[in-house]
Amino acid sequence: MPSNPHKEAEALLAGCVAGADGAWEEFLSRYGRLIALTVNTACFRCDGHGREEKDLVSHVYQKLIENDFGRLRAWRGESRFTTYLVQVTKNLSIDYLRRKQPFFERNHMTPMDDSRNAIQVPGVPPSDATVAEDLDRLRAAIDGLSPKQRLIMRLRMKGHSLREIAGILNVPRGSVFAGNSRALEILRKVLNDGRKNDHSDEKG
Amino acid sequence: MKCLSKEELILALGSDGTLDPGEPHVHEHVAHCAACRALLEEYRSVLALTARIFDEEVFEETHYWVDDNLIAGYIDNNLDEDVREQVERHIAGCPRCANQLSELAEYMKAVGPREQGLTFALKIMRNGLSMLRHPASGFHSGEAAPVLLGAEDGDTRPVLAWSQDIDDLRLDFSAVHVDDEHVSLAVNIYKLVSDRMPTRLSLWENGELVQSECLSDCGGLVLQNLRAASYRAEIEVNEHTRIPLVIDLARDEES
């Protein structure tokens, strides 16, 4: 009969905290590879080579064990244990790498492509004042989007595909496609209307 | 020439402002239609400015945020509906939490299903097989009909069947009890989306390659008489993608 992974993880953590024989070894055998893969992913995203790995894995274990396995005990069962473990390991890895590597932020945390900001409507380049007005209008319009539309836009700007976003939000793809289209269209209209008003004011 | 719909145009538009190369009709139309080209540039302008707005957002340290449990619970779709809504509303307006969500999704994609999904532990008992451990998600327990081995003496062997979806692959397993120390394992792998099949399954014991077999045209393979041991396996999908798999076969000491 299939076992319950949730309860298994709880029992294993309780064993680790109580210092039960073999509990930590079992934890390592069950989750060691997941931790190593998460660390490897962080290192790879940082320098593209996965360096720092061994030191970082030791650091993560040390942090997981400290305060009587405090970080692991903080799991409240609102997710699978493995998802929570990836989240905790990811953040521990990022903090560690950020402290060690001054350029980590640029490589890891800034998914925005500089070239994206260079996209402009062809023709006369907009002045700084025009861009500032456009930004103000769009900021207000983004605040007015529904939470889901805003989240779709945020995740898109981080480079996720619409298909991936549907997976993250756990909604049908069609709903993400529609949300994305509506949000973009709303923002386009706000931008265009604002520019037209500015133009007619100038003429007037 | 009929213009593209706005939805068509938006769907083909990447977040970096480029058009999807997989939509050649959009490229072709935009090249010849000034109206659609102008509309496209407006969307591009929106994307560029929106990217800049999100990029320039300042995260205040005094701000509150959702904790690791909630971010992980959101990704797993495991939160109560009202909690999920609150979390979603918060993340939509919080750059720090949106970043956490985005990162966790990327990490789970890199390490998640392949790692967590494929460690199976089976116990061989005198009268059959028992599943000791299975992946946390995507696991389905199947029908376990006994296999008729010897028609003359009516010898039937118990079977344990299960399946697992990994990305666009479905893996069906059935383990047949051979004796107190051996199991035969049948694997069938289907590609759910494209028609390109995985090619090979390899098996290691204590770091030594013990079997490496090509899958049949329909994605099937039978590993005969595996001893009760821990095996590391790998499914080769293509030259870049290999799915690791662990099968732990434990013998019941009392059998």
mmCIF file of C-alpha atoms in Angstrom, chain A residues 11-28 69:
data_model
loop_
_atom_site.group_PDB
_atom_site.id
_atom_site.type_symbol
_atom_site.label_atom_id
_atom_site.label_comp_id
_atom_site.label_asym_id
_atom_site.label_seq_id
_atom_site.Cartn_x
_atom_site.Cartn_y
_atom_site.Cartn_z
ATOM 1 C CA ALA A 11 8.179 11.304 11.398
ATOM 2 C CA LEU A 12 11.674 11.590 9.953
ATOM 3 C CA LEU A 13 12.026 15.196 11.142
ATOM 4 C CA ALA A 14 10.772 14.225 14.607
ATOM 5 C CA GLY A 15 13.394 11.464 14.612
ATOM 6 C CA CYS A 16 16.133 13.927 13.637
ATOM 7 C CA VAL A 17 15.122 16.376 16.371
ATOM 8 C CA ALA A 18 14.960 13.597 18.969
ATOM 9 C CA GLY A 19 18.377 12.326 17.850
ATOM 10 C CA ALA A 20 16.984 8.902 16.917
ATOM 11 C CA ASP A 21 19.496 6.389 15.610
ATOM 12 C CA GLY A 22 19.930 6.653 11.868
ATOM 13 C CA ALA A 23 17.333 9.428 11.447
ATOM 14 C CA TRP A 24 19.778 12.021 10.104
ATOM 15 C CA GLU A 25 21.416 9.414 7.874
ATOM 16 C CA GLU A 26 17.997 8.545 6.508
ATOM 17 C CA PHE A 27 17.301 12.254 5.971
ATOM 18 C CA LEU A 28 20.534 12.572 4.006
ATOM 19 C CA PHE A 69 16.786 21.729 13.158
#
